[in-house]
Tab-separated table of C-alpha atoms in Angstrom:
chain	number	residue	atom	x	y	z
A	1	MET	CA	0.000	0.000	0.000
A	2	ARG	CA	2.078	2.933	-1.220
A	3	PRO	CA	0.407	6.126	-0.031
A	4	ILE	CA	-0.136	9.380	-1.852
A	5	LEU	CA	0.901	12.320	0.307
A	6	LEU	CA	-1.417	15.304	0.049
A	7	GLN	CA	0.416	18.521	0.818
A	8	GLY	CA	-1.688	21.624	1.082
A	9	HIS	CA	-2.450	22.097	4.728
A	10	GLU	CA	-0.050	23.957	6.999
A	11	ARG	CA	-1.609	22.884	10.264
A	12	ALA	CA	-3.007	19.807	11.980
A	13	LEU	CA	-5.779	17.962	10.139
A	14	THR	CA	-9.159	17.811	11.846
A	15	GLN	CA	-11.447	15.785	9.562
A	16	ILE	CA	-11.379	13.923	6.243
A	17	LYS	CA	-14.439	12.888	4.231
A	18	TYR	CA	-14.828	10.984	0.957
A	19	ASN	CA	-17.768	11.706	-1.315
A	20	ARG	CA	-20.149	8.833	-2.039
A	21	ASP	CA	-18.371	7.773	-5.237
A	22	GLY	CA	-15.041	7.738	-3.429
A	23	ASP	CA	-13.336	9.864	-6.077
A	24	ILE	CA	-13.061	13.118	-4.109
A	25	ILE	CA	-11.592	13.680	-0.647
A	26	PHE	CA	-12.372	16.732	1.463
A	27	SER	CA	-10.086	17.734	4.302
A	28	THR	CA	-10.203	20.361	7.022
A	29	ALA	CA	-7.423	21.616	9.275
A	30	LYS	CA	-6.599	24.276	11.791
A	31	ASP	CA	-5.275	26.434	8.919
A	32	GLN	CA	-8.683	27.896	8.017
A	33	HIS	CA	-9.229	26.427	4.556
A	34	ILE	CA	-10.961	23.337	3.228
A	35	CYS	CA	-9.206	21.295	0.530
A	36	ALA	CA	-10.759	19.023	-2.090
A	37	TRP	CA	-8.557	16.363	-3.724
A	38	PHE	CA	-8.875	13.698	-6.398
A	39	ALA	CA	-8.583	10.415	-4.514
A	40	HIS	CA	-6.821	8.493	-7.330
A	41	ASN	CA	-3.853	10.830	-7.854
A	42	GLY	CA	-3.885	13.304	-4.984
A	43	GLU	CA	-4.216	16.307	-7.259
A	44	ARG	CA	-5.876	19.247	-5.586
A	45	LEU	CA	-9.277	20.024	-7.040
A	46	GLY	CA	-9.825	23.195	-5.088
A	47	THR	CA	-9.819	25.089	-1.829
A	48	TYR	CA	-12.648	26.833	-0.043
A	49	HIS	CA	-11.756	30.090	1.723
A	50	GLY	CA	-13.941	32.049	4.081
A	51	HIS	CA	-13.612	30.731	7.619
A	52	GLN	CA	-11.762	32.918	10.126
A	53	GLY	CA	-10.629	30.213	12.529
A	54	ALA	CA	-9.582	26.590	12.801
A	55	ILE	CA	-11.978	24.387	10.847
A	56	TRP	CA	-13.085	21.392	12.893
A	57	THR	CA	-15.380	19.509	10.598
A	58	VAL	CA	-16.609	18.903	7.055
A	59	ASP	CA	-19.244	16.749	5.366
A	60	VAL	CA	-20.351	16.238	1.779
A	61	ASP	CA	-23.964	15.652	0.748
A	62	PRO	CA	-24.871	12.315	-0.928
A	63	THR	CA	-25.154	13.888	-4.400
A	64	SER	CA	-21.700	15.521	-4.138
A	65	THR	CA	-23.209	18.940	-4.815
A	66	MET	CA	-22.384	20.705	-1.553
A	67	ILE	CA	-20.115	20.516	1.437
A	68	ALA	CA	-20.802	21.895	4.895
A	69	SER	CA	-18.080	22.976	7.303
A	70	GLY	CA	-17.951	24.025	10.955
A	71	ALA	CA	-15.255	26.116	12.574
A	72	ALA	CA	-13.823	27.923	15.579
A	73	ASP	CA	-15.209	31.187	14.144
A	74	ASN	CA	-18.649	30.090	15.420
A	75	THR	CA	-20.075	29.477	11.959
A	76	VAL	CA	-21.301	26.698	9.728
A	77	MET	CA	-20.771	27.360	6.032
A	78	LEU	CA	-22.344	25.661	3.035
A	79	TRP	CA	-20.331	25.552	-0.206
A	80	HIS	CA	-20.992	24.628	-3.826
A	81	ILE	CA	-18.337	22.015	-4.598
A	82	LYS	CA	-17.911	22.727	-8.322
A	83	SER	CA	-17.785	26.518	-8.287
A	84	GLY	CA	-16.278	26.954	-4.819
A	85	LYS	CA	-18.991	29.494	-4.086
A	86	LYS	CA	-20.145	29.970	-0.505
A	87	LEU	CA	-23.894	29.379	-0.450
A	88	LYS	CA	-24.727	30.117	3.178
A	89	THR	CA	-23.318	31.072	6.581
A	90	TRP	CA	-25.067	30.225	9.843
A	91	ASN	CA	-23.818	31.956	13.013
A	92	PHE	CA	-23.640	30.482	16.510
A	93	ASP	CA	-22.545	31.569	19.990
A	94	THR	CA	-19.670	29.082	20.137
A	95	ALA	CA	-17.424	26.971	17.908
A	96	VAL	CA	-18.904	24.226	15.743
A	97	LYS	CA	-17.194	20.862	16.234
A	98	ARG	CA	-19.127	18.539	13.943
A	99	VAL	CA	-21.501	18.732	10.969
A	100	GLU	CA	-23.283	15.896	9.172
A	101	PHE	CA	-25.843	15.542	6.385
A	102	SER	CA	-28.697	13.053	6.749
A	103	GLU	CA	-28.791	10.041	4.385
A	104	ASP	CA	-30.731	11.924	1.678
A	105	GLY	CA	-28.975	15.256	2.235
A	106	SER	CA	-32.196	17.040	3.194
A	107	LYS	CA	-31.040	17.847	6.729
A	108	LEU	CA	-27.810	19.064	8.297
A	109	LEU	CA	-26.871	18.874	11.961
A	110	ALA	CA	-24.244	20.944	13.728
A	111	VAL	CA	-22.698	20.244	17.140
A	112	THR	CA	-21.829	23.437	19.006
A	113	GLU	CA	-19.205	23.792	21.731
A	114	LYS	CA	-19.965	24.472	25.391
A	115	ARG	CA	-18.485	27.636	26.817
A	116	MET	CA	-19.050	29.981	29.744
A	117	GLY	CA	-22.715	30.889	29.587
A	118	PHE	CA	-23.534	28.507	26.724
A	119	LEU	CA	-24.409	24.824	26.913
A	120	GLY	CA	-23.422	22.492	24.091
A	121	THR	CA	-26.160	21.977	21.502
A	122	ILE	CA	-27.040	19.969	18.420
A	123	VAL	CA	-28.794	22.188	15.874
A	124	VAL	CA	-30.675	20.993	12.778
A	125	PHE	CA	-31.270	22.830	9.474
A	126	ASP	CA	-33.257	21.919	6.386
A	127	ILE	CA	-31.101	21.847	3.259
A	128	ASP	CA	-32.121	22.372	-0.352
A	129	LEU	CA	-29.632	20.498	-2.538
A	130	ASP	CA	-30.296	22.866	-5.450
A	131	PRO	CA	-27.222	25.142	-5.502
A	132	GLU	CA	-29.381	28.006	-6.833
A	133	ALA	CA	-31.844	27.764	-3.936
A	134	GLU	CA	-32.048	30.138	-1.010
A	135	GLN	CA	-31.100	28.194	2.158
A	136	SER	CA	-33.247	28.650	5.244
A	137	ASP	CA	-32.027	30.486	8.373
A	138	GLU	CA	-34.468	28.597	10.539
A	139	ARG	CA	-33.204	26.136	13.137
A	140	VAL	CA	-35.797	23.427	12.765
A	141	MET	CA	-34.616	21.786	15.981
A	142	THR	CA	-32.182	22.442	18.823
A	143	ILE	CA	-31.132	19.745	21.273
A	144	THR	CA	-29.459	21.146	24.386
A	145	CYS	CA	-26.965	18.905	26.169
A	146	GLU	CA	-27.610	19.663	29.846
A	147	GLU	CA	-25.481	16.854	31.281
A	148	ALA	CA	-22.345	16.605	29.184
A	149	LYS	CA	-21.653	18.374	25.920
A	150	ALA	CA	-21.806	16.418	22.689
A	151	THR	CA	-18.491	16.136	20.869
A	152	VAL	CA	-19.750	14.247	17.806
A	153	ALA	CA	-23.164	13.408	16.323
A	154	GLY	CA	-24.804	11.925	13.257
A	155	TRP	CA	-28.016	10.712	11.618
A	156	SER	CA	-29.081	7.066	11.731
A	157	PHE	CA	-30.778	4.994	9.016
A	158	MET	CA	-34.082	6.494	7.788
A	159	THR	CA	-33.111	9.715	9.587
A	160	LYS	CA	-34.893	8.090	12.519
A	161	TYR	CA	-32.427	8.944	15.284
A	162	ILE	CA	-29.762	11.472	15.998
A	163	ILE	CA	-26.910	9.706	17.764
A	164	ALA	CA	-24.410	11.749	19.770
A	165	GLY	CA	-21.169	10.939	21.560
A	166	HIS	CA	-20.355	13.018	24.623
A	167	GLU	CA	-17.343	14.253	26.553
A	168	ASP	CA	-18.262	11.984	29.495
A	169	GLY	CA	-17.969	8.799	27.397
A	170	THR	CA	-21.708	8.294	26.963
A	171	VAL	CA	-23.687	7.915	23.750
A	172	SER	CA	-27.197	9.361	23.353
A	173	GLN	CA	-30.026	8.433	21.071
A	174	TYR	CA	-32.517	11.201	20.216
A	175	ASP	CA	-35.717	11.088	18.221
A	176	ALA	CA	-34.640	12.868	15.023
A	177	LYS	CA	-38.061	14.503	14.589
A	178	THR	CA	-38.753	15.747	18.120
A	179	GLY	CA	-35.272	15.910	19.652
A	180	GLU	CA	-36.467	13.922	22.657
A	181	GLN	CA	-33.707	11.899	24.296
A	182	LEU	CA	-34.677	8.235	24.047
A	183	ASP	CA	-31.589	6.657	25.579
A	184	ASN	CA	-28.166	7.462	27.029
A	185	ARG	CA	-25.517	4.818	27.696
A	186	GLN	CA	-22.059	4.733	29.205
A	187	VAL	CA	-20.435	3.206	26.143
A	188	HIS	CA	-16.856	4.291	26.909
A	189	GLU	CA	-15.033	4.775	30.210
A	190	MET	CA	-16.489	7.486	32.403
A	191	ASP	CA	-15.253	10.994	31.572
A	192	GLN	CA	-13.192	9.771	28.614
A	193	THR	CA	-14.183	11.903	25.636
A	194	ILE	CA	-15.698	10.289	22.570
A	195	THR	CA	-13.614	11.706	19.752
A	196	ASP	CA	-15.279	10.268	16.660
A	197	LEU	CA	-18.477	8.609	15.445
A	198	GLN	CA	-18.679	7.132	11.942
A	199	TRP	CA	-21.417	5.111	10.285
A	200	ALA	CA	-21.640	1.772	8.565
A	201	PRO	CA	-22.814	2.272	4.956
A	202	ASP	CA	-26.495	1.650	5.820
A	203	ARG	CA	-26.344	3.653	9.085
A	204	THR	CA	-27.766	0.833	11.197
A	205	TYR	CA	-24.615	0.779	13.322
A	206	PHE	CA	-21.637	2.996	13.965
A	207	ILE	CA	-18.159	3.040	15.456
A	208	THR	CA	-17.000	5.360	18.224
A	209	ALA	CA	-13.412	6.254	19.120
A	210	SER	CA	-12.414	7.422	22.584
A	211	ARG	CA	-9.525	8.740	24.620
A	212	ASP	CA	-10.036	5.587	26.733
A	213	LYS	CA	-7.915	3.791	24.079
A	214	SER	CA	-10.776	1.795	22.664
A	215	ALA	CA	-13.241	1.892	19.812
A	216	LYS	CA	-16.731	0.375	19.983
A	217	LEU	CA	-19.172	-0.860	17.402
A	218	VAL	CA	-22.684	0.148	18.488
A	219	ASN	CA	-26.170	-0.763	17.262
A	220	ALA	CA	-28.002	2.477	16.389
A	221	ALA	CA	-31.444	1.047	17.213
A	222	ASP	CA	-30.748	0.001	20.826
A	223	LEU	CA	-27.250	1.409	21.582
A	224	GLU	CA	-26.004	-2.091	22.372
A	225	VAL	CA	-22.210	-2.348	22.194
A	226	MET	CA	-21.623	-5.179	19.724
A	227	LYS	CA	-17.821	-5.093	19.440
A	228	THR	CA	-14.872	-3.553	21.293
A	229	TYR	CA	-11.432	-2.842	19.836
A	230	VAL	CA	-8.770	-2.372	22.499
A	231	THR	CA	-5.552	-0.455	21.774
A	232	ASP	CA	-2.685	1.008	23.812
A	233	THR	CA	-3.110	4.627	22.773
A	234	PRO	CA	-5.798	7.315	22.997
A	235	LEU	CA	-7.921	7.266	19.861
A	236	ASN	CA	-9.027	10.265	17.817
A	237	SER	CA	-10.845	8.548	14.988
A	238	ALA	CA	-12.339	5.281	13.777
A	239	ALA	CA	-13.836	4.186	10.451
A	240	ILE	CA	-15.672	1.124	9.147
A	241	THR	CA	-14.454	-0.273	5.811
A	242	PRO	CA	-17.071	-1.321	3.254
A	243	LYS	CA	-16.509	-4.553	1.268
A	244	LYS	CA	-14.151	-6.024	3.880
A	245	ASP	CA	-15.148	-6.546	7.524
A	246	PHE	CA	-12.426	-4.332	8.969
A	247	VAL	CA	-12.282	-1.189	11.046
A	248	ILE	CA	-9.503	1.419	10.953
A	249	LEU	CA	-8.427	3.203	14.132
A	250	GLY	CA	-6.287	6.330	14.404
A	251	GLY	CA	-4.781	8.096	17.370
A	252	GLY	CA	-1.534	8.336	19.260
A	253	GLN	CA	-0.063	9.957	22.309
A	254	ASP	CA	0.277	13.731	21.891
A	255	ALA	CA	3.829	15.021	21.355
A	256	MET	CA	3.913	16.412	24.890
A	257	GLY	CA	3.189	13.005	26.317
A	258	VAL	CA	6.053	11.386	24.446
A	259	THR	CA	9.494	11.393	26.040
A	260	GLN	CA	11.554	10.795	22.927
A	261	THR	CA	9.671	12.382	20.074
A	262	SER	CA	12.474	11.834	17.561
A	263	ALA	CA	12.484	8.090	18.191
A	264	ARG	CA	8.837	7.910	17.227
A	265	GLN	CA	8.995	9.962	14.063
A	266	GLY	CA	7.067	8.392	11.251
A	267	LYS	CA	5.822	5.706	13.565
A	268	PHE	CA	2.327	6.892	14.234
A	269	GLU	CA	0.116	4.152	12.912
A	270	ALA	CA	-3.317	3.478	11.517
A	271	ARG	CA	-4.474	0.192	13.045
A	272	PHE	CA	-6.627	-2.333	11.269
A	273	TYR	CA	-8.859	-4.668	13.274
A	274	HIS	CA	-11.196	-7.365	12.102
A	275	LYS	CA	-14.666	-5.915	12.632
A	276	ILE	CA	-16.303	-9.155	13.713
A	277	PHE	CA	-13.437	-10.979	15.477
A	278	GLU	CA	-12.078	-7.848	17.241
A	279	GLU	CA	-8.500	-8.946	16.492
A	280	GLU	CA	-5.784	-6.590	15.294
A	281	ILE	CA	-4.660	-7.577	11.811
A	282	GLY	CA	-2.231	-4.889	10.753
A	283	ARG	CA	-0.758	-1.415	11.126
A	284	VAL	CA	0.216	1.248	8.628
A	285	ARG	CA	2.985	3.641	9.641
A	286	GLY	CA	3.865	6.987	8.203
A	287	HIS	CA	2.585	9.991	10.124
A	288	PHE	CA	4.924	12.107	12.247
A	289	GLY	CA	2.278	12.861	14.848
A	290	PRO	CA	-1.004	11.457	16.140
A	291	LEU	CA	-3.649	10.570	13.573
A	292	ASN	CA	-6.500	13.015	14.092
A	293	THR	CA	-8.832	11.581	11.476
A	294	VAL	CA	-9.238	8.442	9.381
A	295	ALA	CA	-11.776	7.906	6.590
A	296	ALA	CA	-12.702	4.863	4.522
A	297	ASP	CA	-13.528	5.140	0.822
A	298	PRO	CA	-17.271	4.301	0.529
A	299	GLN	CA	-16.431	2.172	-2.532
A	300	GLY	CA	-13.983	0.120	-0.451
A	301	LYS	CA	-10.908	0.858	-2.563
A	302	GLY	CA	-8.793	2.640	0.023
A	303	TYR	CA	-8.579	4.897	3.019
A	304	ALA	CA	-7.126	8.232	4.040
A	305	SER	CA	-5.624	9.497	7.285
A	306	GLY	CA	-4.961	13.040	8.474
A	307	GLY	CA	-2.359	13.798	11.091
A	308	GLU	CA	-1.347	16.338	13.650
A	309	ASP	CA	1.688	16.630	11.298
A	310	GLY	CA	-0.410	18.467	8.674
A	311	TYR	CA	-0.362	15.665	6.108
A	312	VAL	CA	-3.120	13.656	4.484
A	313	ARG	CA	-1.999	10.177	3.424
A	314	VAL	CA	-4.207	8.370	0.909
A	315	HIS	CA	-3.814	4.603	0.546
A	316	GLN	CA	-5.201	2.406	-2.209
A	317	PHE	CA	-5.727	-1.126	-0.941
A	318	ASP	CA	-3.682	-3.786	-2.718
A	319	LYS	CA	-4.399	-7.416	-3.567
A	320	GLY	CA	-3.124	-8.653	-0.212
A	321	TYR	CA	-5.737	-6.564	1.546
A	322	PHE	CA	-8.607	-7.993	-0.473
A	323	ASP	CA	-7.239	-11.532	-0.266
A	324	PHE	CA	-6.841	-11.446	3.525
A	325	THR	CA	-9.516	-13.825	4.828
A	326	TYR	CA	-9.929	-15.995	7.894
A	327	GLU	CA	-10.543	-19.683	7.292
A	328	VAL	CA	-14.045	-19.458	8.796
A	329	GLU	CA	-14.893	-16.593	6.436
A	330	ARG	CA	-13.813	-18.660	3.417
A	331	GLN	CA	-15.904	-21.562	4.601
A	332	ALA	CA	-18.937	-19.377	5.249
A	333	ARG	CA	-18.680	-17.939	1.733
A	334	GLN	CA	-18.535	-21.401	0.214
A	335	ASN	CA	-21.661	-22.396	2.117
A	336	LEU	CA	-23.719	-19.481	0.824
B	1	GLN	CA	1.244	-33.398	24.027
B	2	ASP	CA	2.216	-29.742	23.512
B	3	LEU	CA	1.185	-30.099	19.921
B	4	ASP	CA	-2.156	-31.526	21.002
B	5	ARG	CA	-2.729	-28.623	23.324
B	6	GLY	CA	-1.819	-26.210	20.557
B	7	ASP	CA	-4.176	-27.906	18.167
B	8	ARG	CA	-6.982	-27.877	20.676
B	9	ALA	CA	-6.446	-24.161	21.464
B	10	ASN	CA	-6.359	-23.456	17.766
B	11	GLN	CA	-9.503	-25.468	17.210
B	12	GLU	CA	-11.273	-23.571	19.988
B	13	GLU	CA	-10.217	-20.293	18.402
B	14	VAL	CA	-11.592	-21.355	15.059
B	15	GLU	CA	-14.876	-22.428	16.665
B	16	HIS	CA	-15.045	-19.123	18.521
B	17	ARG	CA	-14.605	-17.187	15.272
B	18	ARG	CA	-17.160	-19.350	13.533
B	19	ARG	CA	-19.668	-18.545	16.268
B	20	LEU	CA	-18.941	-14.808	16.054
B	21	LEU	CA	-19.312	-14.842	12.285
B	22	GLU	CA	-22.614	-16.717	12.444
B	23	GLU	CA	-23.966	-14.346	15.086
B	24	TRP	CA	-22.961	-11.353	12.999
B	25	MET	CA	-24.458	-12.681	9.785
B	26	ALA	CA	-27.694	-13.550	11.568
B	27	TRP	CA	-27.920	-10.041	13.036
B	28	ARG	CA	-27.207	-8.464	9.648
B	29	ALA	CA	-29.904	-10.552	7.957
B	30	ASN	CA	-32.406	-9.514	10.657
B	31	ILE	CA	-31.630	-5.817	10.683
B	32	GLU	CA	-31.562	-5.597	6.891
B	33	GLN	CA	-35.015	-7.158	6.716
B	34	ASP	CA	-36.357	-4.920	9.519
B	35	VAL	CA	-35.090	-1.779	7.837
B	36	ARG	CA	-36.395	-2.880	4.439
B	37	GLU	CA	-39.865	-3.466	5.880
B	38	GLU	CA	-39.835	-0.219	7.821
B	39	ARG	CA	-38.744	1.756	4.763
B	40	GLU	CA	-41.514	0.212	2.695
B	41	ALA	CA	-44.087	0.856	5.424
B	42	ARG	CA	-43.061	4.508	5.568
B	43	GLY	CA	-42.987	4.837	1.797
B	44	LEU	CA	-39.262	5.566	1.763
B	45	PRO	CA	-37.080	4.416	-1.149
B	46	LEU	CA	-34.951	1.352	-0.323
B	47	ASP	CA	-31.840	3.235	-1.324
B	48	PRO	CA	-32.130	6.756	0.116
B	49	VAL	CA	-29.698	8.173	-2.431
B	50	GLU	CA	-30.527	6.470	-5.727
B	51	GLY	CA	-33.228	8.921	-6.806
B	52	LEU	CA	-31.186	11.923	-5.738
B	53	VAL	CA	-28.170	10.948	-7.826
B	54	LYS	CA	-30.324	10.522	-10.932
B	55	ARG	CA	-31.925	13.901	-10.439
B	56	ASP	CA	-28.489	15.476	-10.210
B	57	GLU	CA	-27.308	13.824	-13.456
B	58	GLN	CA	-30.411	15.005	-15.293
B	59	GLY	CA	-29.665	18.519	-14.100
B	60	GLU	CA	-26.187	18.300	-15.608
B	61	ASP	CA	-27.553	17.038	-18.917
B	62	GLN	CA	-29.786	20.074	-19.144
B	63	VAL	CA	-26.816	22.359	-18.638
B	64	ILE	CA	-24.986	20.692	-21.541
B	65	GLU	CA	-27.976	21.143	-23.878
């Protein structure tokens, strides 16, 4: 797996997203611009300028028409991918840490930061995927996190639930229409922040990453923890690979927590685990700092990681990856 | 004897994995059916995106004309 190195950010990466076809990668960083790249050759397709602070999050709608971004400048912005035009700005009282489109792109949620005088919230907007349309200012729903702020959130299958991960290690399930909290579970260790939440392709289950050094696979319908992946380092991100039953975990001890930084250069790793058997199956080295974000190509052809080192590394899976199969998996396939 | 123990441990591991795989596949079959039925009952398309993508492509065709 020889990676393509994407150079264009000057600061730490914060989130990477593939579009549905897997041919374009969007990346955000603390350097205040969003980059779009061709996944197959790493060529830069464009940049989106307008935010006045670190950008924490990006998402692309399912038709690859628009991207949404959230930043430390207390705004969410909506952009037309092709023209680079900014279509809308929504203002908030605090920074926006996560945005996500619903499965049909008709709704967008934004997770806002908690700060003196302001509780963390999850805000929902209606989106018109026509780039010529006027986007609505109206917040169709606001969920206020009274207990512990949400750090990440997303939409389940059928846009039935909003699922949020919190700073106290719990996961919440809200009714996506009313905002009522239906369930809240201590999925990760108490007071260990949930740093990422990514969906399976059909949004019936998701993976969470936590500073408690583990990732969990959770059923969206009942919040049951189905699988646990245990590592030896705080995790910042976790992704589910389509086609193969693997998960990819990214993290690493911050530079300050490392005694001999030089000895670890280039050794920050993406870790692959078998999704069903929970066993580690491989690591990919390369970054010079913790991995802040990992993303799996929805078409299953590769993955990308973004580091504290300012680099995006894009990997195309090779034959060995696709051939890797446990004996019981081979047998099960033969029996189908 | 060591070899026997190794074989037995290995065999147990394989059985364990087989069980996990069967459980997973059974859950997937269930949830996929549940979601399919619920989507149909609510009048939602089985693939939430399929129609959207087509609409987008038509839009592009019109621009070319």
